[in-house]
Every structure is written in C-alpha cells, then in structure tokens.
Short mmCIF file of C-alpha atoms in Angstrom, two decimals:
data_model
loop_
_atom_site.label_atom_id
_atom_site.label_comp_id
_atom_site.label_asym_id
_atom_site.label_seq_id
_atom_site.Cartn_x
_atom_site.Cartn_y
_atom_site.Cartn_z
CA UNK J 73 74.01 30.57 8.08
CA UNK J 74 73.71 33.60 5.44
CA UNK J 75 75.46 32.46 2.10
CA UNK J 76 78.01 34.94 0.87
CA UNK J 77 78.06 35.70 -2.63
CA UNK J 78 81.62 34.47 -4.79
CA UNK J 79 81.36 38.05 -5.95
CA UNK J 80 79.05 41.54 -6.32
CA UNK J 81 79.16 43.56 -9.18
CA UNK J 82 76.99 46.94 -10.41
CA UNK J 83 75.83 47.70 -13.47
CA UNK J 84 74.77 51.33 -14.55
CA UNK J 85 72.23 50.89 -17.27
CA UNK J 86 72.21 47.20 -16.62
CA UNK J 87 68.42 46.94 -17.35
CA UNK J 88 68.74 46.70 -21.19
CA UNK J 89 71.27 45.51 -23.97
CA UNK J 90 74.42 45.20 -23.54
CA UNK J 91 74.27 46.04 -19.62
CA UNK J 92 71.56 43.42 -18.92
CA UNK J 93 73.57 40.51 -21.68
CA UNK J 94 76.78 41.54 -18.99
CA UNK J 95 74.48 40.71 -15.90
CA UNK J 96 73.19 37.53 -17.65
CA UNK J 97 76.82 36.37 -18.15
CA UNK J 98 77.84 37.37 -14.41
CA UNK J 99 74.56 35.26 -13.31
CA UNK J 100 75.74 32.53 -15.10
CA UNK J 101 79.22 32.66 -12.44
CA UNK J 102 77.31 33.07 -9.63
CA UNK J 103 78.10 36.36 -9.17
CA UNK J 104 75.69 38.36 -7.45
CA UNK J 105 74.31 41.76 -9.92
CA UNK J 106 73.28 45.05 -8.82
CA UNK J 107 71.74 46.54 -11.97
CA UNK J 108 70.39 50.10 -12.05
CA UNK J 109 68.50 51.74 -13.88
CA UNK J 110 67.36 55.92 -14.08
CA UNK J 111 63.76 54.47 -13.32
CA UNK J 112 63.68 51.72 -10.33
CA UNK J 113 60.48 50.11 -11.66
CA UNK J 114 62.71 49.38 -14.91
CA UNK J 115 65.27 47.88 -13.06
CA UNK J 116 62.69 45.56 -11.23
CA UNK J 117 61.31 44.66 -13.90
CA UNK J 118 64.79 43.58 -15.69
CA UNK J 119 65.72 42.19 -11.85
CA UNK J 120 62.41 39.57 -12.62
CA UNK J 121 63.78 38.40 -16.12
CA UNK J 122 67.03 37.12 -14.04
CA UNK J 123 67.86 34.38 -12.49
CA UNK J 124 69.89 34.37 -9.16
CA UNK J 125 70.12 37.50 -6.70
CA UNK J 126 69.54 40.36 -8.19
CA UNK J 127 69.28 43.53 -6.50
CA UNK J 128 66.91 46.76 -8.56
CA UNK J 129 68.42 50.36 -7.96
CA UNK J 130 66.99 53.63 -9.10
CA UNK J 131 70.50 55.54 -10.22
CA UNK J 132 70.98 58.32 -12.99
CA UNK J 133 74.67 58.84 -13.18
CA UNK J 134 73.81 62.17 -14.57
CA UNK J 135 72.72 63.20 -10.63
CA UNK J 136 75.22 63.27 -7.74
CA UNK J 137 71.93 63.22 -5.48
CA UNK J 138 70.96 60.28 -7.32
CA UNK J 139 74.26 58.08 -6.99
CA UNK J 140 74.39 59.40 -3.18
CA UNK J 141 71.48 58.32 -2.81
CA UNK J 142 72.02 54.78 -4.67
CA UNK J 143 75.15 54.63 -2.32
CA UNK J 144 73.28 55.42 0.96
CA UNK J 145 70.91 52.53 -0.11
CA UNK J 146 73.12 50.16 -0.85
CA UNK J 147 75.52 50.45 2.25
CA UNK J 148 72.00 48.68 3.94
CA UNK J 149 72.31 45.76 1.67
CA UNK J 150 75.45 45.29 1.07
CA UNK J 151 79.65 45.38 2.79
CA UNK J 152 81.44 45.34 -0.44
CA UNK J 153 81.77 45.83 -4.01
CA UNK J 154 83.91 43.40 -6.51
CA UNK J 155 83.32 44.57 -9.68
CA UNK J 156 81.92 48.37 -11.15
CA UNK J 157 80.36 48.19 -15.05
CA UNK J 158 80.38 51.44 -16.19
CA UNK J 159 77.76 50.86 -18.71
CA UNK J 160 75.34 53.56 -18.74
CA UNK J 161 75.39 56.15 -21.28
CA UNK J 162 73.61 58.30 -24.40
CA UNK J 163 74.31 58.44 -28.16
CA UNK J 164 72.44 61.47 -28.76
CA UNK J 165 73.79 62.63 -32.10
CA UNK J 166 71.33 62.79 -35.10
CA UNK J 167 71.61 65.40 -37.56
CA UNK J 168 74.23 67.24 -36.54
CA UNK J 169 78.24 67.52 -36.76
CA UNK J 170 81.15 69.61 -35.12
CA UNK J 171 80.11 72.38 -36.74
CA UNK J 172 76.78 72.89 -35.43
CA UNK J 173 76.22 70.99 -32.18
CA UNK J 174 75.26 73.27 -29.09
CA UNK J 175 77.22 73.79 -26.16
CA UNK J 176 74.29 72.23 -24.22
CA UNK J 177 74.07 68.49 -26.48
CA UNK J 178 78.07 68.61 -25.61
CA UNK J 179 77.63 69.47 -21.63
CA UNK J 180 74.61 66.85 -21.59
CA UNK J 181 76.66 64.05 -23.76
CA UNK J 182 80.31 64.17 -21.58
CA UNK J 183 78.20 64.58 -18.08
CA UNK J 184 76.48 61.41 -18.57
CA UNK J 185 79.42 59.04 -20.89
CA UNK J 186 82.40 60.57 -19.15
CA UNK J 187 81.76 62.62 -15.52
CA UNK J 188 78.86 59.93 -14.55
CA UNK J 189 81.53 57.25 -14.86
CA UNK J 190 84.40 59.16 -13.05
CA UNK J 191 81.51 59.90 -9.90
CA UNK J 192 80.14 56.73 -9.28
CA UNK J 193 84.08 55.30 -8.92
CA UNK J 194 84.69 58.07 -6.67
CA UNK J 195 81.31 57.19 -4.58
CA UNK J 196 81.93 53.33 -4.59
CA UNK J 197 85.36 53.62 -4.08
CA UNK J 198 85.35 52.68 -0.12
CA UNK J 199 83.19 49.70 -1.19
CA UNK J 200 85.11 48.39 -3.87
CA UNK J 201 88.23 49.10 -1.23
CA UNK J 202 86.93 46.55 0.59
CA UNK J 203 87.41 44.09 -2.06
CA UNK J 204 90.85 41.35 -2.64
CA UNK J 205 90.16 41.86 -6.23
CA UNK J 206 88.52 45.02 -6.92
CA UNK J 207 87.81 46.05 -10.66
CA UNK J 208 86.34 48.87 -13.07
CA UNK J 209 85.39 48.38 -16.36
CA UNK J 210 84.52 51.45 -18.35
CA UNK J 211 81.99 50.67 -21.74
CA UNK J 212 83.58 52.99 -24.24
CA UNK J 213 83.58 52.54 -28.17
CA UNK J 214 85.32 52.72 -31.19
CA UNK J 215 84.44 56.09 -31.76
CA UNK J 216 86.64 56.80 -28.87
CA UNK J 217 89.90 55.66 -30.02
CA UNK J 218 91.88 58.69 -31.73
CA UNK J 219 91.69 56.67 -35.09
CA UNK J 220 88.61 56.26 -35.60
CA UNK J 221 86.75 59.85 -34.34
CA UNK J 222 84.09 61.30 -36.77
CA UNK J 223 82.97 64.72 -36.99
CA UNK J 224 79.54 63.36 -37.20
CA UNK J 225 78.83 62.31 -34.13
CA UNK J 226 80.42 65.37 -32.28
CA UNK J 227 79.37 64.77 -28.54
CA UNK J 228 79.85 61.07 -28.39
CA UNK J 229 82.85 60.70 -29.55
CA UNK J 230 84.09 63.15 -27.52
CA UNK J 231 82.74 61.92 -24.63
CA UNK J 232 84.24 58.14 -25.34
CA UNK J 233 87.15 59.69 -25.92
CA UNK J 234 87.03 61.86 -22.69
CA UNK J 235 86.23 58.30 -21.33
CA UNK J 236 89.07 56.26 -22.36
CA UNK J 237 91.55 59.48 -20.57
CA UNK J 238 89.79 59.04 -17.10
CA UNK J 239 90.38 55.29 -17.68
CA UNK J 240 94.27 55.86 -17.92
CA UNK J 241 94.09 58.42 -15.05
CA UNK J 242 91.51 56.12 -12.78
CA UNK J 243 93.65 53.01 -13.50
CA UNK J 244 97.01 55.25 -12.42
CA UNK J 245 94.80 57.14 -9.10
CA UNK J 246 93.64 53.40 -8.27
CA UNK J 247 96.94 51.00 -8.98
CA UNK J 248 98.33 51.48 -5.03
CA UNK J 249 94.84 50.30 -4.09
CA UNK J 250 95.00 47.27 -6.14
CA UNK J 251 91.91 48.09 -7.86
CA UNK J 252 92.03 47.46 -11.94
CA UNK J 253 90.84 49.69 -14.41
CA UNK J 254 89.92 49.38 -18.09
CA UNK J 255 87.87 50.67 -20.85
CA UNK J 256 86.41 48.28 -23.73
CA UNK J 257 84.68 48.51 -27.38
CA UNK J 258 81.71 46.26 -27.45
CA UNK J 259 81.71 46.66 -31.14
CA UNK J 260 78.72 47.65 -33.07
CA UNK J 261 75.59 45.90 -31.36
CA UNK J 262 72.16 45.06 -31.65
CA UNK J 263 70.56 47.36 -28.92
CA UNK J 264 68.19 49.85 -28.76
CA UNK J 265 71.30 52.59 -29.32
CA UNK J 266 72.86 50.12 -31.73
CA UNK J 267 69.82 49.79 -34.18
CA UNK J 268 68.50 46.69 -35.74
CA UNK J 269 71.06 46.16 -38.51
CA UNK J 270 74.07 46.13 -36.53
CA UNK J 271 76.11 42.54 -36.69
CA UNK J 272 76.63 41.75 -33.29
CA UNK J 273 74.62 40.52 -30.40
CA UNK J 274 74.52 41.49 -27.13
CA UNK J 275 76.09 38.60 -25.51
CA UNK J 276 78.89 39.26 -28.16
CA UNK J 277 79.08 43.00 -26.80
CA UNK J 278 79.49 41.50 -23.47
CA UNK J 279 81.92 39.20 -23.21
CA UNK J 280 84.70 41.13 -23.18
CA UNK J 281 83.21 43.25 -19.97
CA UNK J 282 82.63 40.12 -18.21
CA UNK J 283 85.88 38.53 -19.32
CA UNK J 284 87.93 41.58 -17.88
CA UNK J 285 85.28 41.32 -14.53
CA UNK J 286 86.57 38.01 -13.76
CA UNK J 287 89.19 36.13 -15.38
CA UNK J 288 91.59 38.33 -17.09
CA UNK J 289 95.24 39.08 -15.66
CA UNK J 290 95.13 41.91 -13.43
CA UNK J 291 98.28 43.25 -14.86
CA UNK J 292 96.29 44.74 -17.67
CA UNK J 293 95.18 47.99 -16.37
CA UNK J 294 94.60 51.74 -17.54
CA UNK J 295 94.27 49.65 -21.32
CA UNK J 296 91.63 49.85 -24.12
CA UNK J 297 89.75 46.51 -25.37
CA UNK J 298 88.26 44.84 -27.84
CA UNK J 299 87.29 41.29 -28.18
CA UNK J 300 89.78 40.60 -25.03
CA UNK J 301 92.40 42.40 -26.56
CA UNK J 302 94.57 45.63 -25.85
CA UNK J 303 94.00 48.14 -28.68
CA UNK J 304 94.81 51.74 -29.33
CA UNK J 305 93.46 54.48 -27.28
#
C-alpha cells in the first residue's frame, strides 16, 4: 500500500538559504517538501542534498505561465497541499534611495516580493482547500514593518511592506476556509542576500517559518513574526 505523507508543503526559492534550512527542518518532521526553484536543474540538485521525499519544480513566481505551469505539474503528483512558504524573493537595492530608483527596479522588486506571493496562493488555493489544516506563511522582513522602513533600500522595503498588507487581507479572504495566514522576519541571515557578516544562521532564520507550518495555534492569523512572536506590522 502507497504511504501517505503526515504532511506536504512548497517552498518558492526553497533551493538555497533560508528556503532550503525551512525544508531541512520540515524533513526532519516527516513532512514531505516541494521546493522550487526559477531553474529546475537547481532545484534537483538541492532535491539530492535532502533526505526524505523531495519533489524538484521549475517555478518563477515572477511568471503566471510559470506557476500555471508548476500547478498543472503538480496536480499529476500530488491531491493536496498542507503548508505554502512564501519564500522566494529579490533584494535588489545597491546604490540607490527613494529619490532616484526607476519606476522599472520598483515594478520588478513588488512583482516578485509582493504579487508573486499573492498568485501562487490564488493558484494553490483549491489544493491547499483540500487540506484539515491548511497554512501560508509569507517570508517578509524587518524592513517591512512601518518602524523600521529606510529610504535606502526603496523597492524592498516597499515590497515587504506591500507584503505584510496582502498578509492581513489573505489571512481575512482565507479565515472562512480555515486556512491560516502569516508573515515573519527571519532576522538578518547568513545567505547569499544576507551577506557573510550577518549574525544569524539559516536554521535560526527558519525556525520561526517552520514553527508557524506546524505547531503554532491556529488562532494566530493575518499577524507579523519574529522569533515565534507577534510584532508590529
């Protein structure tokens, strides 16, 4: 008889850093990981470093085709969908500031932090329907909460911030479904968007992700966290 997974979750992104310390830790509870990557011989590749069942997707969140198509394939594999990581995303700021970022760095930025996020719920959403404990998690950041925005990295805090308002708005669309939504700071981490020098590891930017994927209260929902806490949008 066919084994059935405990649960399934997808990872956009989930190839490298913090996405691919999440699917270690969701490996680790026998959960089974869909990781995808905008290049499906990078997400095989991270699918071979991984124990357990692991299933590579070519998906740029960036491309309605693309997540159609991700969709399409996956409705051959599998009937459901527990858990979606929004993890994916660009920090493409470098030399620049509110004052003289283009229209087209801003448009690029928000299309793939805060519309690729809102899409690929929208896609999955009659997979994760078919769930008894269906949940979202959003990776946002600091530089999204109101507090902390900088005028120095124009296009992604705006996009985190956009981020964090579809994750009140998702969580309110979603909460006569029964499907959980929330957006989390990993804190600053040691990936390749993180740099070298930053102070926390990737398993440490990833617990709170997998914490709200499995065992926190479902009555937190539409709420920002760090380090398994509620903070301020």
């Amino acid at each position: 008889m066919k084994s059935i997974p405990d649960k399934r979750v997808l990872i956009t992104g989930g190839n490298r850093g913090i996405g691919f310390a999440i699917a270690q830790g969701l490996l680790a509870k026998d959960y089974e990981i869909i990781i995808t990557s905008r290049s499906l011989d990078n997400a095989k590749l991270a699918a071979q470093k991984l124990p357990g069942k692991v299933i590579p997707i070519e998906l740029d969140v960036t491309d309605d085709r693309s997540i159609n198509q991700a969709v399409k394939t996956l409705y051959q594999k599998i009937d459901r969908l527990d858990v979606l990581i929004n993890n994916a995303g660009v920090y493409p700021d470098k030399d620049i500031n509110i004052l003289t970022i283009s229209r087209e760095l801003l448009d690029s930025t928000i299309n793939a932090n805060t519309f690729g996020p809102i899409r690929m719920v929208q896609a999955f959403l009659p997979l994760l329907e078919k769930s008894s404990d269906a949940r979202v998690v959003n990776v946002s950041s600091g530089y999204g909460a109101l507090s902390d925005l900088s005028a120095g990295v124009p296009s992604y805090c705006l996009s985190k911030l956009a981020l964090n308002g579809a994750t009140i708005m998702l969580a309110q669309a979603l909460d006569s479904k029964g499907i959980v939504v929330n957006s989390i700071c990993p804190g600053w981490v040691r990936t390749d968007m993180g740099g070298s020098s930053a102070p926390r590891s990737p398993e440490e930017g990833a617990d709170t992700a997998i914490w709200l994927a499995t065992d926190a209260p479902r009555n937190i929902s539409g709420k920002f966290l760090r380090d398994r806490k509620v903070i301020s949008f």
